[in-house]
PDB file of C-alpha atoms in Angstrom:
ATOM      1  CA  MET R   1     -20.270 170.900   8.519  1.00 75.00           C
ATOM      2  CA  LEU R   2     -21.654 167.784  10.058  1.00 83.00           C
ATOM      3  CA  ALA R   3     -22.142 169.830  13.553  1.00 89.00           C
ATOM      4  CA  VAL R   4     -24.041 172.946  11.101  1.00 89.00           C
ATOM      5  CA  LEU R   5     -26.786 170.396  10.076  1.00 88.00           C
ATOM      6  CA  VAL R   6     -27.689 168.622  13.217  1.00 93.00           C
ATOM      7  CA  SER R   7     -27.464 172.099  15.174  1.00 93.00           C
ATOM      8  CA  VAL R   8     -30.067 173.326  12.130  1.00 93.00           C
ATOM      9  CA  GLY R   9     -31.384 170.202  12.469  1.00 93.00           C
ATOM     10  CA  VAL R  10     -32.373 170.096  15.850  1.00 95.00           C
ATOM     11  CA  LEU R  11     -33.329 173.313  15.958  1.00 94.00           C
ATOM     12  CA  ALA R  12     -35.990 173.394  12.650  1.00 94.00           C
ATOM     13  CA  THR R  13     -37.319 169.800  14.942  1.00 95.00           C
ATOM     14  CA  ALA R  14     -38.305 171.667  18.192  1.00 95.00           C
ATOM     15  CA  LEU R  15     -39.493 174.411  16.254  1.00 94.00           C
ATOM     16  CA  THR R  16     -41.200 171.576  14.309  1.00 95.00           C
ATOM     17  CA  VAL R  17     -43.019 170.422  16.754  1.00 95.00           C
ATOM     18  CA  TRP R  18     -44.253 173.611  18.974  1.00 93.00           C
ATOM     19  CA  ALA R  19     -45.696 174.343  15.683  1.00 93.00           C
ATOM     20  CA  VAL R  20     -47.237 170.721  15.906  1.00 94.00           C
ATOM     21  CA  VAL R  21     -48.316 171.662  18.877  1.00 94.00           C
ATOM     22  CA  ARG R  22     -50.147 174.500  18.514  1.00 92.00           C
ATOM     23  CA  ALA R  23     -52.151 172.747  15.523  1.00 93.00           C
ATOM     24  CA  ALA R  24     -53.188 170.728  18.297  1.00 94.00           C
ATOM     25  CA  ARG R  25     -54.551 172.752  20.215  1.00 94.00           C
ATOM     26  CA  ASP R  26     -55.998 175.205  17.684  1.00 91.00           C
ATOM     27  CA  GLN R  27     -53.841 177.732  18.048  1.00 90.00           C
ATOM     28  CA  PRO R  28     -52.278 180.156  15.721  1.00 90.00           C
ATOM     29  CA  VAL R  29     -48.156 180.941  15.417  1.00 89.00           C
ATOM     30  CA  GLN R  30     -48.075 183.035  17.890  1.00 85.00           C
ATOM     31  CA  GLY R  31     -45.444 186.055  18.651  1.00 82.00           C
ATOM     32  CA  GLY R  32     -42.679 184.238  20.986  1.00 83.00           C
ATOM     33  CA  GLN R  33     -41.547 181.622  18.143  1.00 86.00           C
ATOM     34  CA  LEU R  34     -40.613 184.169  16.672  1.00 87.00           C
ATOM     35  CA  PRO R  35     -37.330 183.891  18.157  1.00 91.00           C
ATOM     36  CA  GLY R  36     -36.925 180.394  17.341  1.00 90.00           C
ATOM     37  CA  MET R  37     -37.673 180.645  13.537  1.00 92.00           C
ATOM     38  CA  ILE R  38     -34.969 183.709  13.726  1.00 93.00           C
ATOM     39  CA  ALA R  39     -32.915 180.685  15.155  1.00 94.00           C
ATOM     40  CA  VAL R  40     -33.161 178.311  12.863  1.00 94.00           C
ATOM     41  CA  GLU R  41     -32.840 180.590   9.759  1.00 94.00           C
ATOM     42  CA  ALA R  42     -29.618 182.496  11.379  1.00 95.00           C
ATOM     43  CA  ALA R  43     -28.205 179.212  11.466  1.00 95.00           C
ATOM     44  CA  LEU R  44     -29.561 178.155   8.209  1.00 95.00           C
ATOM     45  CA  VAL R  45     -27.551 181.682   7.563  1.00 96.00           C
ATOM     46  CA  VAL R  46     -24.522 180.264   8.704  1.00 95.00           C
ATOM     47  CA  GLN R  47     -24.559 176.741   7.366  1.00 94.00           C
ATOM     48  CA  ALA R  48     -25.083 178.019   3.958  1.00 95.00           C
ATOM     49  CA  VAL R  49     -21.542 180.167   4.738  1.00 95.00           C
ATOM     50  CA  VAL R  50     -19.670 176.997   5.687  1.00 94.00           C
ATOM     51  CA  VAL R  51     -21.006 175.135   2.687  1.00 92.00           C
ATOM     52  CA  GLY R  52     -19.883 178.045   0.537  1.00 92.00           C
ATOM     53  CA  VAL R  53     -15.851 178.179   2.263  1.00 94.00           C
ATOM     54  CA  LEU R  54     -16.206 174.474   1.690  1.00 91.00           C
ATOM     55  CA  GLN R  55     -16.861 174.208  -1.423  1.00 89.00           C
ATOM     56  CA  ALA R  56     -14.615 177.344  -2.989  1.00 90.00           C
ATOM     57  CA  GLY R  57     -11.485 175.381  -0.795  1.00 90.00           C
ATOM     58  CA  GLY R  58     -12.045 172.403  -3.150  1.00 86.00           C
ATOM     59  CA  HIS R  59     -14.292 170.329  -1.528  1.00 84.00           C
ATOM     60  CA  PRO R  60     -16.363 168.140  -4.187  1.00 85.00           C
ATOM     61  CA  VAL R  61     -19.680 167.568  -4.808  1.00 86.00           C
ATOM     62  CA  PRO R  62     -21.233 165.005  -6.886  1.00 86.00           C
ATOM     63  CA  ASP R  63     -24.098 168.061  -7.903  1.00 87.00           C
ATOM     64  CA  GLY R  64     -22.803 171.079  -6.581  1.00 86.00           C
ATOM     65  CA  ILE R  65     -26.259 173.468  -8.671  1.00 92.00           C
ATOM     66  CA  LEU R  66     -28.130 170.596  -6.612  1.00 93.00           C
ATOM     67  CA  LEU R  67     -26.551 171.036  -3.950  1.00 92.00           C
ATOM     68  CA  TRP R  68     -27.247 175.137  -4.034  1.00 94.00           C
ATOM     69  CA  GLY R  69     -31.041 174.763  -4.439  1.00 95.00           C
ATOM     70  CA  TYR R  70     -31.517 172.468  -1.433  1.00 95.00           C
ATOM     71  CA  VAL R  71     -29.838 175.238   0.662  1.00 94.00           C
ATOM     72  CA  ILE R  72     -31.626 178.314  -1.310  1.00 96.00           C
ATOM     73  CA  THR R  73     -34.872 176.261  -0.388  1.00 95.00           C
ATOM     74  CA  SER R  74     -34.359 175.594   2.975  1.00 94.00           C
ATOM     75  CA  LEU R  75     -33.582 180.097   3.766  1.00 94.00           C
ATOM     76  CA  CYS R  76     -36.771 180.812   1.649  1.00 95.00           C
ATOM     77  CA  LEU R  77     -39.433 178.010   3.616  1.00 93.00           C
ATOM     78  CA  LEU R  78     -39.724 180.190   7.075  1.00 92.00           C
ATOM     79  CA  PRO R  79     -39.715 183.163   5.396  1.00 93.00           C
ATOM     80  CA  ALA R  80     -42.241 182.037   4.126  1.00 94.00           C
ATOM     81  CA  ALA R  81     -43.764 180.495   6.092  1.00 91.00           C
ATOM     82  CA  PHE R  82     -43.501 183.488   8.498  1.00 89.00           C
ATOM     83  CA  ALA R  83     -45.164 186.159   6.064  1.00 90.00           C
ATOM     84  CA  TRP R  84     -48.060 183.569   5.331  1.00 88.00           C
ATOM     85  CA  ALA R  85     -48.554 183.108   9.773  1.00 85.00           C
ATOM     86  CA  PHE R  86     -48.190 186.545   9.899  1.00 82.00           C
ATOM     87  CA  VAL R  87     -51.369 187.300   7.593  1.00 89.00           C
ATOM     88  CA  GLU R  88     -53.178 183.933   7.984  1.00 84.00           C
ATOM     89  CA  ARG R  89     -54.028 184.046  11.558  1.00 85.00           C
ATOM     90  CA  THR R  90     -55.507 180.323  12.885  1.00 88.00           C
ATOM     91  CA  ARG R  91     -54.093 177.543  13.189  1.00 88.00           C
ATOM     92  CA  TRP R  92     -53.096 176.529   9.448  1.00 92.00           C
ATOM     93  CA  SER R  93     -50.861 178.920   9.872  1.00 91.00           C
ATOM     94  CA  SER R  94     -49.419 176.988  12.750  1.00 92.00           C
ATOM     95  CA  VAL R  95     -49.981 173.617  10.176  1.00 93.00           C
ATOM     96  CA  VAL R  96     -48.364 176.030   7.677  1.00 94.00           C
ATOM     97  CA  LEU R  97     -44.967 176.963  10.223  1.00 93.00           C
ATOM     98  CA  ALA R  98     -44.852 173.182  11.645  1.00 94.00           C
ATOM     99  CA  ILE R  99     -44.086 171.881   7.333  1.00 95.00           C
ATOM    100  CA  ALA R 100     -41.799 174.737   6.801  1.00 95.00           C
ATOM    101  CA  ALA R 101     -40.100 173.187   9.506  1.00 95.00           C
ATOM    102  CA  ALA R 102     -40.394 169.533   8.723  1.00 96.00           C
ATOM    103  CA  VAL R 103     -39.142 170.671   5.387  1.00 96.00           C
ATOM    104  CA  VAL R 104     -35.753 172.415   6.365  1.00 96.00           C
ATOM    105  CA  VAL R 105     -35.196 169.283   7.878  1.00 96.00           C
ATOM    106  CA  VAL R 106     -35.872 166.618   4.955  1.00 96.00           C
ATOM    107  CA  LEU R 107     -33.178 169.262   3.195  1.00 95.00           C
ATOM    108  CA  GLN R 108     -30.663 168.899   6.098  1.00 95.00           C
ATOM    109  CA  VAL R 109     -30.767 165.565   5.752  1.00 94.00           C
ATOM    110  CA  ARG R 110     -30.579 165.548   0.967  1.00 93.00           C
ATOM    111  CA  ILE R 111     -27.193 168.120   2.239  1.00 93.00           C
ATOM    112  CA  TRP R 112     -26.266 165.653   4.262  1.00 93.00           C
ATOM    113  CA  GLN R 113     -26.319 163.189   1.346  1.00 91.00           C
ATOM    114  CA  LEU R 114     -24.707 164.754  -1.281  1.00 90.00           C
ATOM    115  CA  TRP R 115     -21.780 166.401   1.280  1.00 86.00           C
ATOM    116  CA  GLN R 116     -21.049 162.626   2.119  1.00 83.00           C
TER     117      GLN R 116
END
């Protein structure tokens, strides 16, 4: 589980930095960032599967509903940010993507805290 959390965290941090740099340069989200978003989203899907399998195998979690709330929220953030970026073609699309990716990193920390 830790390897998946770290992978998601590293990918989401890289995407956050990339979006912050583009926002600082007053540039919108570009098509080249889509593979980065897809990589983070794919890692999040793997994480959801791992969490599901481990919970089905009997791993105790103090608050399963909160854990799944975090997992589902992390899965929904980047597609929502992408939809916003597709419509909003200003630097604010990069700001929205940076915030969404940063929230994914924070949610990974919370998931790890619940998993412990």
